[in-house]
Amino acid sequence: MLKKNVGQIDRTLRVVIGLALIAGFFLDTDAAYRWFYLIGIVPLATGLVGSCALYSIIGINTCPNK
């Protein structure tokens, strides 16, 4: 199991940004690089799981200690 290293505000922002990007994929059907909106899957997944691999590598932890 991955260690939780993403705080509540960070998680909320990631979910909102991820959902906005994925919504852009479905709403902007004429865009040349429409597939680029699918990058929103990454912040959405890390926001829902509460763990970010890049944060682990860099040593960042926005989650308060319990």
PDB file of N, CA and C in Angstrom:
ATOM      1  N   MET A   1       0.841  -1.188   0.000  1.00  0.00           N
ATOM      2  CA  MET A   1       0.000   0.000   0.000  1.00  0.00           C
ATOM      3  C   MET A   1       0.880   1.242   0.000  1.00  0.00           C
ATOM      4  N   LEU A   2       0.481   2.228  -0.762  1.00  0.00           N
ATOM      5  CA  LEU A   2       1.229   3.465  -0.853  1.00  0.00           C
ATOM      6  C   LEU A   2       0.986   4.326   0.381  1.00  0.00           C
ATOM      7  N   LYS A   3       2.037   5.009   0.814  1.00  0.00           N
ATOM      8  CA  LYS A   3       1.936   5.897   1.960  1.00  0.00           C
ATOM      9  C   LYS A   3       1.220   7.174   1.532  1.00  0.00           C
ATOM     10  N   LYS A   4       0.273   7.620   2.324  1.00  0.00           N
ATOM     11  CA  LYS A   4      -0.459   8.844   2.004  1.00  0.00           C
ATOM     12  C   LYS A   4       0.448  10.043   2.223  1.00  0.00           C
ATOM     13  N   ASN A   5       0.621  10.842   1.182  1.00  0.00           N
ATOM     14  CA  ASN A   5       1.472  12.023   1.280  1.00  0.00           C
ATOM     15  C   ASN A   5       0.831  13.250   0.641  1.00  0.00           C
ATOM     16  N   VAL A   6      -0.483  13.197   0.411  1.00  0.00           N
ATOM     17  CA  VAL A   6      -1.206  14.311  -0.195  1.00  0.00           C
ATOM     18  C   VAL A   6      -2.263  14.779   0.800  1.00  0.00           C
ATOM     19  N   GLY A   7      -2.183  16.055   1.188  1.00  0.00           N
ATOM     20  CA  GLY A   7      -3.116  16.629   2.154  1.00  0.00           C
ATOM     21  C   GLY A   7      -4.493  16.877   1.561  1.00  0.00           C
ATOM     22  N   GLN A   8      -5.434  17.283   2.410  1.00  0.00           N
ATOM     23  CA  GLN A   8      -6.830  17.446   2.001  1.00  0.00           C
ATOM     24  C   GLN A   8      -7.009  18.544   0.951  1.00  0.00           C
ATOM     25  N   ILE A   9      -6.382  19.698   1.145  1.00  0.00           N
ATOM     26  CA  ILE A   9      -6.521  20.780   0.162  1.00  0.00           C
ATOM     27  C   ILE A   9      -5.894  20.365  -1.169  1.00  0.00           C
ATOM     28  N   ASP A  10      -4.732  19.746  -1.101  1.00  0.00           N
ATOM     29  CA  ASP A  10      -4.048  19.264  -2.296  1.00  0.00           C
ATOM     30  C   ASP A  10      -4.899  18.227  -3.023  1.00  0.00           C
ATOM     31  N   ARG A  11      -5.512  17.324  -2.280  1.00  0.00           N
ATOM     32  CA  ARG A  11      -6.361  16.292  -2.883  1.00  0.00           C
ATOM     33  C   ARG A  11      -7.562  16.915  -3.581  1.00  0.00           C
ATOM     34  N   THR A  12      -8.188  17.882  -2.924  1.00  0.00           N
ATOM     35  CA  THR A  12      -9.360  18.534  -3.498  1.00  0.00           C
ATOM     36  C   THR A  12      -9.002  19.248  -4.798  1.00  0.00           C
ATOM     37  N   LEU A  13      -7.897  19.975  -4.797  1.00  0.00           N
ATOM     38  CA  LEU A  13      -7.463  20.663  -6.013  1.00  0.00           C
ATOM     39  C   LEU A  13      -7.149  19.683  -7.135  1.00  0.00           C
ATOM     40  N   ARG A  14      -6.509  18.578  -6.800  1.00  0.00           N
ATOM     41  CA  ARG A  14      -6.181  17.575  -7.814  1.00  0.00           C
ATOM     42  C   ARG A  14      -7.439  16.974  -8.439  1.00  0.00           C
ATOM     43  N   VAL A  15      -8.430  16.678  -7.618  1.00  0.00           N
ATOM     44  CA  VAL A  15      -9.673  16.096  -8.137  1.00  0.00           C
ATOM     45  C   VAL A  15     -10.398  17.099  -9.028  1.00  0.00           C
ATOM     46  N   VAL A  16     -10.486  18.348  -8.591  1.00  0.00           N
ATOM     47  CA  VAL A  16     -11.172  19.369  -9.384  1.00  0.00           C
ATOM     48  C   VAL A  16     -10.457  19.591 -10.720  1.00  0.00           C
ATOM     49  N   ILE A  17      -9.136  19.722 -10.692  1.00  0.00           N
ATOM     50  CA  ILE A  17      -8.369  19.937 -11.924  1.00  0.00           C
ATOM     51  C   ILE A  17      -8.475  18.716 -12.844  1.00  0.00           C
ATOM     52  N   GLY A  18      -8.383  17.522 -12.263  1.00  0.00           N
ATOM     53  CA  GLY A  18      -8.499  16.310 -13.065  1.00  0.00           C
ATOM     54  C   GLY A  18      -9.850  16.190 -13.741  1.00  0.00           C
ATOM     55  N   LEU A  19     -10.917  16.477 -12.992  1.00  0.00           N
ATOM     56  CA  LEU A  19     -12.257  16.417 -13.572  1.00  0.00           C
ATOM     57  C   LEU A  19     -12.450  17.486 -14.646  1.00  0.00           C
ATOM     58  N   ALA A  20     -11.882  18.674 -14.430  1.00  0.00           N
ATOM     59  CA  ALA A  20     -11.995  19.743 -15.426  1.00  0.00           C
ATOM     60  C   ALA A  20     -11.288  19.362 -16.723  1.00  0.00           C
ATOM     61  N   LEU A  21     -10.115  18.771 -16.616  1.00  0.00           N
ATOM     62  CA  LEU A  21      -9.393  18.358 -17.819  1.00  0.00           C
ATOM     63  C   LEU A  21     -10.127  17.246 -18.559  1.00  0.00           C
ATOM     64  N   ILE A  22     -10.656  16.294 -17.834  1.00  0.00           N
ATOM     65  CA  ILE A  22     -11.394  15.204 -18.471  1.00  0.00           C
ATOM     66  C   ILE A  22     -12.678  15.733 -19.100  1.00  0.00           C
ATOM     67  N   ALA A  23     -13.329  16.695 -18.454  1.00  0.00           N
ATOM     68  CA  ALA A  23     -14.523  17.317 -19.037  1.00  0.00           C
ATOM     69  C   ALA A  23     -14.150  18.039 -20.332  1.00  0.00           C
ATOM     70  N   GLY A  24     -12.975  18.675 -20.351  1.00  0.00           N
ATOM     71  CA  GLY A  24     -12.509  19.337 -21.560  1.00  0.00           C
ATOM     72  C   GLY A  24     -12.349  18.364 -22.716  1.00  0.00           C
ATOM     73  N   PHE A  25     -11.957  17.141 -22.418  1.00  0.00           N
ATOM     74  CA  PHE A  25     -11.814  16.117 -23.452  1.00  0.00           C
ATOM     75  C   PHE A  25     -13.148  15.862 -24.144  1.00  0.00           C
ATOM     76  N   PHE A  26     -14.217  15.801 -23.362  1.00  0.00           N
ATOM     77  CA  PHE A  26     -15.527  15.507 -23.929  1.00  0.00           C
ATOM     78  C   PHE A  26     -16.206  16.743 -24.515  1.00  0.00           C
ATOM     79  N   LEU A  27     -15.883  17.925 -24.011  1.00  0.00           N
ATOM     80  CA  LEU A  27     -16.564  19.133 -24.472  1.00  0.00           C
ATOM     81  C   LEU A  27     -15.879  19.795 -25.667  1.00  0.00           C
ATOM     82  N   ASP A  28     -14.576  19.660 -25.781  1.00  0.00           N
ATOM     83  CA  ASP A  28     -13.827  20.304 -26.857  1.00  0.00           C
ATOM     84  C   ASP A  28     -13.519  19.274 -27.944  1.00  0.00           C
ATOM     85  N   THR A  29     -14.532  18.916 -28.691  1.00  0.00           N
ATOM     86  CA  THR A  29     -14.398  17.814 -29.646  1.00  0.00           C
ATOM     87  C   THR A  29     -13.617  18.181 -30.903  1.00  0.00           C
ATOM     88  N   ASP A  30     -13.452  19.463 -31.201  1.00  0.00           N
ATOM     89  CA  ASP A  30     -12.754  19.878 -32.413  1.00  0.00           C
ATOM     90  C   ASP A  30     -11.292  20.223 -32.191  1.00  0.00           C
ATOM     91  N   ALA A  31     -10.780  20.035 -30.989  1.00  0.00           N
ATOM     92  CA  ALA A  31      -9.397  20.402 -30.684  1.00  0.00           C
ATOM     93  C   ALA A  31      -8.421  19.474 -31.400  1.00  0.00           C
ATOM     94  N   ALA A  32      -7.300  20.054 -31.838  1.00  0.00           N
ATOM     95  CA  ALA A  32      -6.293  19.268 -32.550  1.00  0.00           C
ATOM     96  C   ALA A  32      -5.610  18.272 -31.610  1.00  0.00           C
ATOM     97  N   TYR A  33      -5.330  18.701 -30.414  1.00  0.00           N
ATOM     98  CA  TYR A  33      -4.666  17.842 -29.430  1.00  0.00           C
ATOM     99  C   TYR A  33      -5.641  17.476 -28.309  1.00  0.00           C
ATOM    100  N   ARG A  34      -6.802  17.042 -28.689  1.00  0.00           N
ATOM    101  CA  ARG A  34      -7.861  16.698 -27.740  1.00  0.00           C
ATOM    102  C   ARG A  34      -7.414  15.641 -26.744  1.00  0.00           C
ATOM    103  N   TRP A  35      -6.608  14.698 -27.163  1.00  0.00           N
ATOM    104  CA  TRP A  35      -6.144  13.613 -26.298  1.00  0.00           C
ATOM    105  C   TRP A  35      -5.316  14.134 -25.130  1.00  0.00           C
ATOM    106  N   PHE A  36      -4.754  15.341 -25.261  1.00  0.00           N
ATOM    107  CA  PHE A  36      -3.924  15.909 -24.195  1.00  0.00           C
ATOM    108  C   PHE A  36      -4.734  16.156 -22.925  1.00  0.00           C
ATOM    109  N   TYR A  37      -6.038  16.342 -23.064  1.00  0.00           N
ATOM    110  CA  TYR A  37      -6.906  16.517 -21.896  1.00  0.00           C
ATOM    111  C   TYR A  37      -6.906  15.274 -20.997  1.00  0.00           C
ATOM    112  N   LEU A  38      -6.580  14.132 -21.564  1.00  0.00           N
ATOM    113  CA  LEU A  38      -6.588  12.896 -20.780  1.00  0.00           C
ATOM    114  C   LEU A  38      -5.498  12.857 -19.714  1.00  0.00           C
ATOM    115  N   ILE A  39      -4.577  13.818 -19.740  1.00  0.00           N
ATOM    116  CA  ILE A  39      -3.572  13.929 -18.687  1.00  0.00           C
ATOM    117  C   ILE A  39      -4.271  14.184 -17.343  1.00  0.00           C
ATOM    118  N   GLY A  40      -5.518  14.598 -17.381  1.00  0.00           N
ATOM    119  CA  GLY A  40      -6.302  14.819 -16.168  1.00  0.00           C
ATOM    120  C   GLY A  40      -6.531  13.561 -15.359  1.00  0.00           C
ATOM    121  N   ILE A  41      -6.291  12.402 -15.956  1.00  0.00           N
ATOM    122  CA  ILE A  41      -6.432  11.142 -15.228  1.00  0.00           C
ATOM    123  C   ILE A  41      -5.416  11.067 -14.095  1.00  0.00           C
ATOM    124  N   VAL A  42      -4.222  11.618 -14.317  1.00  0.00           N
ATOM    125  CA  VAL A  42      -3.159  11.545 -13.309  1.00  0.00           C
ATOM    126  C   VAL A  42      -3.518  12.318 -12.040  1.00  0.00           C
ATOM    127  N   PRO A  43      -3.860  13.623 -12.124  1.00  0.00           N
ATOM    128  CA  PRO A  43      -4.221  14.303 -10.881  1.00  0.00           C
ATOM    129  C   PRO A  43      -5.491  13.745 -10.251  1.00  0.00           C
ATOM    130  N   LEU A  44      -6.422  13.288 -11.067  1.00  0.00           N
ATOM    131  CA  LEU A  44      -7.638  12.697 -10.517  1.00  0.00           C
ATOM    132  C   LEU A  44      -7.312  11.445  -9.712  1.00  0.00           C
ATOM    133  N   ALA A  45      -6.495  10.580 -10.272  1.00  0.00           N
ATOM    134  CA  ALA A  45      -6.139   9.335  -9.573  1.00  0.00           C
ATOM    135  C   ALA A  45      -5.342   9.607  -8.301  1.00  0.00           C
ATOM    136  N   THR A  46      -4.370  10.502  -8.368  1.00  0.00           N
ATOM    137  CA  THR A  46      -3.569  10.783  -7.172  1.00  0.00           C
ATOM    138  C   THR A  46      -4.400  11.486  -6.111  1.00  0.00           C
ATOM    139  N   GLY A  47      -5.365  12.290  -6.535  1.00  0.00           N
ATOM    140  CA  GLY A  47      -6.248  12.940  -5.576  1.00  0.00           C
ATOM    141  C   GLY A  47      -7.181  11.960  -4.895  1.00  0.00           C
ATOM    142  N   LEU A  48      -7.685  11.000  -5.639  1.00  0.00           N
ATOM    143  CA  LEU A  48      -8.588  10.013  -5.054  1.00  0.00           C
ATOM    144  C   LEU A  48      -7.848   9.023  -4.153  1.00  0.00           C
ATOM    145  N   VAL A  49      -6.651   8.642  -4.540  1.00  0.00           N
ATOM    146  CA  VAL A  49      -5.875   7.672  -3.766  1.00  0.00           C
ATOM    147  C   VAL A  49      -5.219   8.325  -2.555  1.00  0.00           C
ATOM    148  N   GLY A  50      -4.791   9.577  -2.711  1.00  0.00           N
ATOM    149  CA  GLY A  50      -4.136  10.279  -1.613  1.00  0.00           C
ATOM    150  C   GLY A  50      -2.641  10.069  -1.549  1.00  0.00           C
ATOM    151  N   SER A  51      -2.080   9.542  -2.609  1.00  0.00           N
ATOM    152  CA  SER A  51      -0.646   9.287  -2.651  1.00  0.00           C
ATOM    153  C   SER A  51      -0.105   9.691  -4.018  1.00  0.00           C
ATOM    154  N   CYS A  52       1.031  10.379  -4.015  1.00  0.00           N
ATOM    155  CA  CYS A  52       1.652  10.835  -5.250  1.00  0.00           C
ATOM    156  C   CYS A  52       3.076  10.277  -5.316  1.00  0.00           C
ATOM    157  N   ALA A  53       3.377   9.550  -6.383  1.00  0.00           N
ATOM    158  CA  ALA A  53       4.698   8.947  -6.536  1.00  0.00           C
ATOM    159  C   ALA A  53       5.779  10.011  -6.661  1.00  0.00           C
ATOM    160  N   LEU A  54       5.496  11.087  -7.374  1.00  0.00           N
ATOM    161  CA  LEU A  54       6.478  12.161  -7.522  1.00  0.00           C
ATOM    162  C   LEU A  54       6.779  12.817  -6.181  1.00  0.00           C
ATOM    163  N   TYR A  55       5.771  13.008  -5.343  1.00  0.00           N
ATOM    164  CA  TYR A  55       5.993  13.543  -3.996  1.00  0.00           C
ATOM    165  C   TYR A  55       6.902  12.612  -3.200  1.00  0.00           C
ATOM    166  N   SER A  56       6.732  11.314  -3.351  1.00  0.00           N
ATOM    167  CA  SER A  56       7.574  10.353  -2.639  1.00  0.00           C
ATOM    168  C   SER A  56       9.028  10.458  -3.083  1.00  0.00           C
ATOM    169  N   ILE A  57       9.246  10.624  -4.379  1.00  0.00           N
ATOM    170  CA  ILE A  57      10.606  10.718  -4.909  1.00  0.00           C
ATOM    171  C   ILE A  57      11.288  11.998  -4.434  1.00  0.00           C
ATOM    172  N   ILE A  58      10.549  13.109  -4.479  1.00  0.00           N
ATOM    173  CA  ILE A  58      11.121  14.401  -4.108  1.00  0.00           C
ATOM    174  C   ILE A  58      11.193  14.570  -2.586  1.00  0.00           C
ATOM    175  N   GLY A  59      10.335  13.885  -1.856  1.00  0.00           N
ATOM    176  CA  GLY A  59      10.317  13.992  -0.401  1.00  0.00           C
ATOM    177  C   GLY A  59       9.342  15.021   0.127  1.00  0.00           C
ATOM    178  N   ILE A  60       8.314  15.335  -0.664  1.00  0.00           N
ATOM    179  CA  ILE A  60       7.295  16.295  -0.240  1.00  0.00           C
ATOM    180  C   ILE A  60       6.143  15.534   0.418  1.00  0.00           C
ATOM    181  N   ASN A  61       5.603  16.126   1.481  1.00  0.00           N
ATOM    182  CA  ASN A  61       4.468  15.538   2.175  1.00  0.00           C
ATOM    183  C   ASN A  61       3.539  16.663   2.609  1.00  0.00           C
ATOM    184  N   THR A  62       2.358  16.775   1.989  1.00  0.00           N
ATOM    185  CA  THR A  62       1.399  17.800   2.362  1.00  0.00           C
ATOM    186  C   THR A  62       0.345  17.271   3.315  1.00  0.00           C
ATOM    187  N   CYS A  63       0.416  16.015   3.642  1.00  0.00           N
ATOM    188  CA  CYS A  63      -0.519  15.380   4.552  1.00  0.00           C
ATOM    189  C   CYS A  63      -0.058  15.617   5.982  1.00  0.00           C
ATOM    190  N   PRO A  64      -0.939  16.106   6.846  1.00  0.00           N
ATOM    191  CA  PRO A  64      -0.528  16.315   8.232  1.00  0.00           C
ATOM    192  C   PRO A  64      -0.203  14.985   8.925  1.00  0.00           C
ATOM    193  N   ASN A  65       0.771  15.019   9.797  1.00  0.00           N
ATOM    194  CA  ASN A  65       1.163  13.792  10.517  1.00  0.00           C
ATOM    195  C   ASN A  65       0.077  13.383  11.491  1.00  0.00           C
ATOM    196  N   LYS A  66      -0.148  12.093  11.570  1.00  0.00           N
ATOM    197  CA  LYS A  66      -1.170  11.568  12.474  1.00  0.00           C
ATOM    198  C   LYS A  66      -0.522  10.842  13.620  1.00  0.00           C
TER     199      LYS A  66
END
